[in-house]
Short mmCIF file of N, CA and C in Angstrom, two decimals:
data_model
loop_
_atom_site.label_atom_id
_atom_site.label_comp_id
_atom_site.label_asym_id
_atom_site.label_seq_id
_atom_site.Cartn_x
_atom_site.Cartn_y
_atom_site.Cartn_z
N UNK A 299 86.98 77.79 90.43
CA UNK A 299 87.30 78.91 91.28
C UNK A 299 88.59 79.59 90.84
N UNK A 300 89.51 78.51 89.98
CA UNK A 300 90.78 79.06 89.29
C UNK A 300 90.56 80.25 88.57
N UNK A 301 89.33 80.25 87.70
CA UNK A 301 89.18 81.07 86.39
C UNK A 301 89.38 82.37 87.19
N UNK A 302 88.96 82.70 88.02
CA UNK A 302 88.69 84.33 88.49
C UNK A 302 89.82 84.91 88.85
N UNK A 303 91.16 83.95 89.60
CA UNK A 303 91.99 84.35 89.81
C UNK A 303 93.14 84.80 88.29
N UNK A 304 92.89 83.88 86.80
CA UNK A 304 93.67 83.61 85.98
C UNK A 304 93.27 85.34 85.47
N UNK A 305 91.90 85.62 85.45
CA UNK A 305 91.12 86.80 84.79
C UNK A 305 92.06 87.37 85.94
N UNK A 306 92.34 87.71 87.05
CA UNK A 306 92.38 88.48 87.42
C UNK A 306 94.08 88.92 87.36
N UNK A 307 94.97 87.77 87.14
CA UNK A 307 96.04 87.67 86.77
C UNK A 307 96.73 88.58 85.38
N UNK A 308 95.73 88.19 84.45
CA UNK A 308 95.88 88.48 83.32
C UNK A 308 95.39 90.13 82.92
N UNK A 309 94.54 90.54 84.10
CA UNK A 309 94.53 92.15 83.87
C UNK A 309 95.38 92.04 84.42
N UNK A 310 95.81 92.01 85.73
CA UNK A 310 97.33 92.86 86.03
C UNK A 310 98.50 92.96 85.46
N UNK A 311 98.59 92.17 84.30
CA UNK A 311 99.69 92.06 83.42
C UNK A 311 99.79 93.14 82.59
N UNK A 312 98.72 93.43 82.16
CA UNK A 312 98.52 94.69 81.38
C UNK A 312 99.10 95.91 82.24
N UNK A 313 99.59 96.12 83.18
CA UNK A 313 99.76 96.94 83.83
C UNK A 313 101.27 96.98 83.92
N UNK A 314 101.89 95.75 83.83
CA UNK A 314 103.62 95.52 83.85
C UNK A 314 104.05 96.93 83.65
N UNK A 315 105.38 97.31 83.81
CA UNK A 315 105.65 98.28 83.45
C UNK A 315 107.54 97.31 82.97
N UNK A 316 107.86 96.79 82.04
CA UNK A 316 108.66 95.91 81.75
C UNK A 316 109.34 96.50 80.19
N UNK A 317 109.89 98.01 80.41
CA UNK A 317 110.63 98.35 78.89
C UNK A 317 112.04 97.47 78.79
N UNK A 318 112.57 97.21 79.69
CA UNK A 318 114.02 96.23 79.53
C UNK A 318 113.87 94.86 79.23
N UNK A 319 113.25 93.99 80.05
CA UNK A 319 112.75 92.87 79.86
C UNK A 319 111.94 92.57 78.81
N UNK A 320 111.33 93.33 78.07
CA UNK A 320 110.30 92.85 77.74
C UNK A 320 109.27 91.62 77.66
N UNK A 321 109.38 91.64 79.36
CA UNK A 321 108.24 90.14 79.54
C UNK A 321 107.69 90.71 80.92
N UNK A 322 106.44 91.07 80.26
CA UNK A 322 105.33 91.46 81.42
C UNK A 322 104.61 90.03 81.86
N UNK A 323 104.48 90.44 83.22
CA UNK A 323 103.89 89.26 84.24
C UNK A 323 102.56 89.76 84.69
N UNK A 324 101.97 89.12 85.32
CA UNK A 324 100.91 89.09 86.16
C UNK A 324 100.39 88.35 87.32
N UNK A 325 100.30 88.76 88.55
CA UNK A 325 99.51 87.74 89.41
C UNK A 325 98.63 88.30 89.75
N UNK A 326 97.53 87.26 90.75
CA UNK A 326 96.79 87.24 91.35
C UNK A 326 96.41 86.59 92.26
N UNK A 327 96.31 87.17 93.77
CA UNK A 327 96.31 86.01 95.35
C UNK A 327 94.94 86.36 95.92
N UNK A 328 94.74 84.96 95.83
CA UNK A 328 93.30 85.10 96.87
C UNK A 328 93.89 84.55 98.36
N UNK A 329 93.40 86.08 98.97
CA UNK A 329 93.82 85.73 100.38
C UNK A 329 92.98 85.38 101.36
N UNK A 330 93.66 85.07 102.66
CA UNK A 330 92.75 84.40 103.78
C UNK A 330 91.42 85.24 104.28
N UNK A 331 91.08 86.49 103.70
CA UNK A 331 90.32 87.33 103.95
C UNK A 331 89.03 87.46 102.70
N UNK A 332 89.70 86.41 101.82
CA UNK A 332 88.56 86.38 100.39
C UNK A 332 88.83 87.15 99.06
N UNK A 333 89.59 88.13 99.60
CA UNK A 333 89.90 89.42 98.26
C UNK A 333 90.91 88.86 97.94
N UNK A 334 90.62 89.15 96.11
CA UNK A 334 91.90 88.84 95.41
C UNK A 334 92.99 90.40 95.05
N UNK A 335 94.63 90.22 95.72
CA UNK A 335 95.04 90.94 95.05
C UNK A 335 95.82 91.02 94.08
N UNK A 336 96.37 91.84 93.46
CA UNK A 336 97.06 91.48 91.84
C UNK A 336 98.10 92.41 91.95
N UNK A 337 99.23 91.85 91.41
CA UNK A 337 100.34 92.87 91.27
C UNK A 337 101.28 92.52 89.82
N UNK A 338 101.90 92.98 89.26
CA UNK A 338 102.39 93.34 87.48
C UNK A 338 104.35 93.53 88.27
N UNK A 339 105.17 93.41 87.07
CA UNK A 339 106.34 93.09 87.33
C UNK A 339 106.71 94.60 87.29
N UNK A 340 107.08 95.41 87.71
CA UNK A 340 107.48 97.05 87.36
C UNK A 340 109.31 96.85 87.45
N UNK A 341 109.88 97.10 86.18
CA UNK A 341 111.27 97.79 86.11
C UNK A 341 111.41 98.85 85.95
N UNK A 342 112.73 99.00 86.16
CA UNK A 342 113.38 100.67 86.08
C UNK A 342 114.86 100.24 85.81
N UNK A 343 115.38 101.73 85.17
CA UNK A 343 115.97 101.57 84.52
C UNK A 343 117.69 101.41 85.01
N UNK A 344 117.34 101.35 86.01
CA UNK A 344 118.53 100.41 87.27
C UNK A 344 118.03 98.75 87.11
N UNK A 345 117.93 98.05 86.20
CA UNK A 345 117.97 97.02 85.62
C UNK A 345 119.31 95.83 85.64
N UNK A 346 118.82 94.81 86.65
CA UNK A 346 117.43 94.23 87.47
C UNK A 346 116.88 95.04 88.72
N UNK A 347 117.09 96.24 88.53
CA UNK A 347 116.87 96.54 90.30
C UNK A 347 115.16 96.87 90.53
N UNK A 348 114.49 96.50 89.49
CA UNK A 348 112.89 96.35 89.82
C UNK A 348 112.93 95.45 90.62
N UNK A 349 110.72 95.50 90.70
CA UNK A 349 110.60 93.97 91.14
C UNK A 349 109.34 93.10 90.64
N UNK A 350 109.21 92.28 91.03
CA UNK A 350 108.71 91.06 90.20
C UNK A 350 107.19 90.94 90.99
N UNK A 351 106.41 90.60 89.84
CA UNK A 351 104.82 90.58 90.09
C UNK A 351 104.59 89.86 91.98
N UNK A 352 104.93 88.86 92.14
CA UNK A 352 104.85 88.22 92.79
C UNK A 352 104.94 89.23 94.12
N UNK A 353 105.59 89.75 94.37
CA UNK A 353 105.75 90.66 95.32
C UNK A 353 105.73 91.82 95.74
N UNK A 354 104.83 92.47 94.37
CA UNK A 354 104.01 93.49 94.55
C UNK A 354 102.50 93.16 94.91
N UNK A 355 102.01 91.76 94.44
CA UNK A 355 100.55 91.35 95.07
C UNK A 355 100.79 90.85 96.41
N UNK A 356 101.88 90.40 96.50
CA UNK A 356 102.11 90.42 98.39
C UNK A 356 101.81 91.80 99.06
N UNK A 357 102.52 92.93 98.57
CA UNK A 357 102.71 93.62 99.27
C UNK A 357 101.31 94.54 99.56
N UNK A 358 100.14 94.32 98.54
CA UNK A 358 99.17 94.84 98.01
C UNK A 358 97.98 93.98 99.01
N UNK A 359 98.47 92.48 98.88
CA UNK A 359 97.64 91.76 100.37
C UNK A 359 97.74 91.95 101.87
N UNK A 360 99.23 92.33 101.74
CA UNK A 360 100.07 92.80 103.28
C UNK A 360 99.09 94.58 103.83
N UNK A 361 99.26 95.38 102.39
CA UNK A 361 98.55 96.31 102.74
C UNK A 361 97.23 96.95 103.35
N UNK A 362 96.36 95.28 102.44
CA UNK A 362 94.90 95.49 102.60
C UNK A 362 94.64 95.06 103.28
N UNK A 363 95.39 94.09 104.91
CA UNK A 363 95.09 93.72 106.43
C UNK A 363 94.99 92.29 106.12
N UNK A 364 95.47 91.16 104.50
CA UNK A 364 95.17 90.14 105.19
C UNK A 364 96.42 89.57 105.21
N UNK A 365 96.38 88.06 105.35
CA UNK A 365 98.24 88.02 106.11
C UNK A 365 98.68 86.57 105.43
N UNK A 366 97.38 85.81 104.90
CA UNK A 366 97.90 84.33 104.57
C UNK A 366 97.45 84.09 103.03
N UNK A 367 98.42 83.77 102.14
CA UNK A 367 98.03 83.42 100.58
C UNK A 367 97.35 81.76 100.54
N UNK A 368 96.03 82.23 99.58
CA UNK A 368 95.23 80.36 100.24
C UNK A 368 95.60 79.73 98.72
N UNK A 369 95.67 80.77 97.45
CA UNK A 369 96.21 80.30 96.01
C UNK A 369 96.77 81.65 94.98
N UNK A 370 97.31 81.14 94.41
CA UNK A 370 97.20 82.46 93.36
C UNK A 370 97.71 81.81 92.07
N UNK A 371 97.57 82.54 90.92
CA UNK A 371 97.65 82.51 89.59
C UNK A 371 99.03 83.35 89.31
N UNK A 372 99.92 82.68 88.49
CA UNK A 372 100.84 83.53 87.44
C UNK A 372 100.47 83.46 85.90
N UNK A 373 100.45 84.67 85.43
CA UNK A 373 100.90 84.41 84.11
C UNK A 373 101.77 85.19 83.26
N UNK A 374 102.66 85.36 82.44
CA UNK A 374 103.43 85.84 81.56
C UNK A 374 103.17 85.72 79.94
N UNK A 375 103.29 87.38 79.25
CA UNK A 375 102.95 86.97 78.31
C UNK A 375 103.73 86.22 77.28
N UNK A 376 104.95 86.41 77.63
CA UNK A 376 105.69 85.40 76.41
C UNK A 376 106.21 84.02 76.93
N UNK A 377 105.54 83.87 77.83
CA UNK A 377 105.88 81.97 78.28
C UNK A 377 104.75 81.70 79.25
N UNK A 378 104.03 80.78 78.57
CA UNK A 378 103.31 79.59 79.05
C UNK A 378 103.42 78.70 80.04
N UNK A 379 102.99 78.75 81.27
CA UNK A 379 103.13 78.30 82.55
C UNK A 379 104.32 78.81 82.74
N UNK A 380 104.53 80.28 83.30
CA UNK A 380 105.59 80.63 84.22
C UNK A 380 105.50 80.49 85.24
N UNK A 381 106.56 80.04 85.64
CA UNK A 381 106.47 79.65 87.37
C UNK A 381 107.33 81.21 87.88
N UNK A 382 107.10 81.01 89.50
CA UNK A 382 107.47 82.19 89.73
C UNK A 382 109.28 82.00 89.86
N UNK A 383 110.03 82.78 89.88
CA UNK A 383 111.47 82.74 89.76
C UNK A 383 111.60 82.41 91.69
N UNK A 384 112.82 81.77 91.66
CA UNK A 384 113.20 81.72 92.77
C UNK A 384 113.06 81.89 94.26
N UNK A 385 113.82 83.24 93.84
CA UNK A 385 113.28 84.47 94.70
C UNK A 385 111.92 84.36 95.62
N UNK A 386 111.33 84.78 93.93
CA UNK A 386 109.34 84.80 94.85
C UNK A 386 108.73 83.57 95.36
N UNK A 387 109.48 82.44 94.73
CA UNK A 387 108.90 81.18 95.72
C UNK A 387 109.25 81.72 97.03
N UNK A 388 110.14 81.92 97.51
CA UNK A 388 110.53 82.35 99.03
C UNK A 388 109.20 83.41 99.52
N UNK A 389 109.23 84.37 98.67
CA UNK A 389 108.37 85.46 99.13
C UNK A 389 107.04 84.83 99.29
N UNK A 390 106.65 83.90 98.34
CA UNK A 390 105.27 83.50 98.59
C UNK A 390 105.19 82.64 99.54
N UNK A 391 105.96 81.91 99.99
CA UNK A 391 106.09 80.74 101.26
C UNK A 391 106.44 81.20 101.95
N UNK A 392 106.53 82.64 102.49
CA UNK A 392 106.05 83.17 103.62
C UNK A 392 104.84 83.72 104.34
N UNK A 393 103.99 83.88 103.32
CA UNK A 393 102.71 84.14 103.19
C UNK A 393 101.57 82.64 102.96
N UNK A 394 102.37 81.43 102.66
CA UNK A 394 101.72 80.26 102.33
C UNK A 394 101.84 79.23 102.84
N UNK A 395 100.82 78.24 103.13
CA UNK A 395 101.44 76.98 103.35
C UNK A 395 101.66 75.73 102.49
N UNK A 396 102.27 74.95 102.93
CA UNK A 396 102.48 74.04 102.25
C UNK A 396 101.68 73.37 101.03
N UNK A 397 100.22 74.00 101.52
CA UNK A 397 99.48 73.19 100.84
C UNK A 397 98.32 74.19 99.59
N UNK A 398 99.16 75.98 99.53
CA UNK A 398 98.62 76.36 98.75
C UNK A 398 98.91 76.15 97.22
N UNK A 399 97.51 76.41 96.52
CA UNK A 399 97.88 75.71 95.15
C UNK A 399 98.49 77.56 94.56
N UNK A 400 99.29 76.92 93.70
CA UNK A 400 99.70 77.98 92.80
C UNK A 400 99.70 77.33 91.24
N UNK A 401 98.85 78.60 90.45
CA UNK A 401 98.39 77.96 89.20
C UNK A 401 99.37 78.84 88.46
N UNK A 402 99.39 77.60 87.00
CA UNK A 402 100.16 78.44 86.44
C UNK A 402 99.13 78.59 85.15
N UNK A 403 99.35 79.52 84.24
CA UNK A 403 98.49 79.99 83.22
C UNK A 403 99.28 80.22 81.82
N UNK A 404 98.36 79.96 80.67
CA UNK A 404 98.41 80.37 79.71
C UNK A 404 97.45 81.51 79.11
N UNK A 405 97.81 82.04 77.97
CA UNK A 405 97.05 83.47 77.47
C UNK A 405 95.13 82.42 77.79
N UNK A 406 94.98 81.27 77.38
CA UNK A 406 93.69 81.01 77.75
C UNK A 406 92.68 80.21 79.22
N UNK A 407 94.32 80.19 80.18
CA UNK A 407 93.47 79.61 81.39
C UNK A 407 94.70 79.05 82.29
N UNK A 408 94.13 78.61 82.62
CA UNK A 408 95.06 78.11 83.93
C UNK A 408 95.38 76.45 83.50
N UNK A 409 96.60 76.49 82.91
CA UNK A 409 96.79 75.09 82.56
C UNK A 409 97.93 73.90 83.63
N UNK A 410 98.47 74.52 84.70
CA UNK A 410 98.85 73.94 85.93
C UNK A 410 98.37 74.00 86.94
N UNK A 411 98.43 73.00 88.43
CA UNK A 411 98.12 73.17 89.44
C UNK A 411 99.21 72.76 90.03
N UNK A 412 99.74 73.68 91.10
CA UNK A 412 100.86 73.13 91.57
C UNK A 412 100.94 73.33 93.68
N UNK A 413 101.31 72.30 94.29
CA UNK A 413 101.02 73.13 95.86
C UNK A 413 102.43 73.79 95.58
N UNK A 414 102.55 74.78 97.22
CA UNK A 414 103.67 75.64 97.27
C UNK A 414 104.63 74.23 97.45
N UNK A 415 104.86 73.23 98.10
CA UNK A 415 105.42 72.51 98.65
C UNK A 415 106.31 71.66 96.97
N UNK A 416 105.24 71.31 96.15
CA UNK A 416 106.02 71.14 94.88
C UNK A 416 106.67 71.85 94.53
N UNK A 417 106.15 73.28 94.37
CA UNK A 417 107.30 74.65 93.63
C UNK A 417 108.24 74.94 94.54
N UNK A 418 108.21 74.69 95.80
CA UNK A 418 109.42 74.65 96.61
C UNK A 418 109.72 73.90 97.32
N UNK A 419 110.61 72.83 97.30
CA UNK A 419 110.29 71.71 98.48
C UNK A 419 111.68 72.13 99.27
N UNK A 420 111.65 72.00 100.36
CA UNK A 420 112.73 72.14 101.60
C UNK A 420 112.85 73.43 101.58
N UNK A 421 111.58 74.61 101.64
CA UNK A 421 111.81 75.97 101.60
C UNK A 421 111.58 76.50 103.24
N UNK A 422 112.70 77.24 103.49
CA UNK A 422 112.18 78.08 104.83
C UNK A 422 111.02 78.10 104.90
N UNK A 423 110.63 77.21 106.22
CA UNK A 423 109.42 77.70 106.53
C UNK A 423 109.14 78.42 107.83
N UNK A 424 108.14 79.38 108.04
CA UNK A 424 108.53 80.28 109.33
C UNK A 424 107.50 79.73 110.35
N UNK A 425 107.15 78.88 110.38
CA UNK A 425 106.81 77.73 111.33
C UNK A 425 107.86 77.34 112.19
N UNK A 426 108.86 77.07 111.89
CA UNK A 426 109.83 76.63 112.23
C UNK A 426 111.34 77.62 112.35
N UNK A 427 111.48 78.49 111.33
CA UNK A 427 112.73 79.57 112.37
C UNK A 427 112.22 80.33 112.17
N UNK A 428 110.97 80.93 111.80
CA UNK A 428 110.67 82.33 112.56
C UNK A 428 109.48 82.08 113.59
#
């Protein structure tokens, strides 16, 4: 069930818009509603003041009415199992629980499985202060 999200990861990368960085990302979240959405890392040239894949497919799931991330896929093209930076662990463990898997990918598949709770352990959870 990974593969569809990694495919779907890996088009949105193509879409990065990353001239400073040069390291385009990609995700893809299958949400509590079934649809997968995908969002690409977009900078500008107020650099770092873009933002990062991870939270443009939030905002793209937030848009389309559903509200809970059940997994999603990263991938990057110049590093092999990128995890998401910091930051977007937060962003995604607001949208996730403990027990969603987040895969990580290479140019040919999804070569990690990870829950949110591994990629973030002792992360705000809004169970509890919100």
């Amino acid at each position: 069930m990974a593969h569809d999200l990694f495919e779907a990861a890996k088009g949105a990368m193509a879409f990065a818009h990353a001239p400073y960085s040069k390291f385009p990302v990609g995700v893809a979240i299958r949400a509590d509603d079934g649809k997968i959405y995908t969002g690409a890392n977009i900078e500008n040239l107020s650099f770092p003041q873009g933002w990062c894949a991870e939270p443009t497919a939030i905002g793209c799931m937030i848009m389309g009415g559903a509200k809970q991330i059940v997994e999603i896929a990263v991938i990057a093209e110049k590093l092999a199992l990128c995890p998401p930076c910091g930051g977007c662990r937060q962003k995604i463990r607001e949208f996730a629980s403990v027990e969603t898997k987040i895969y990580l990918c290479d140019e040919v598949g999804v070569q990690k499985t990870m829950t949110m709770d591994e990629l973030l352990p002792f992360s705000f959870q809004t169970d509890t202060l919100g």
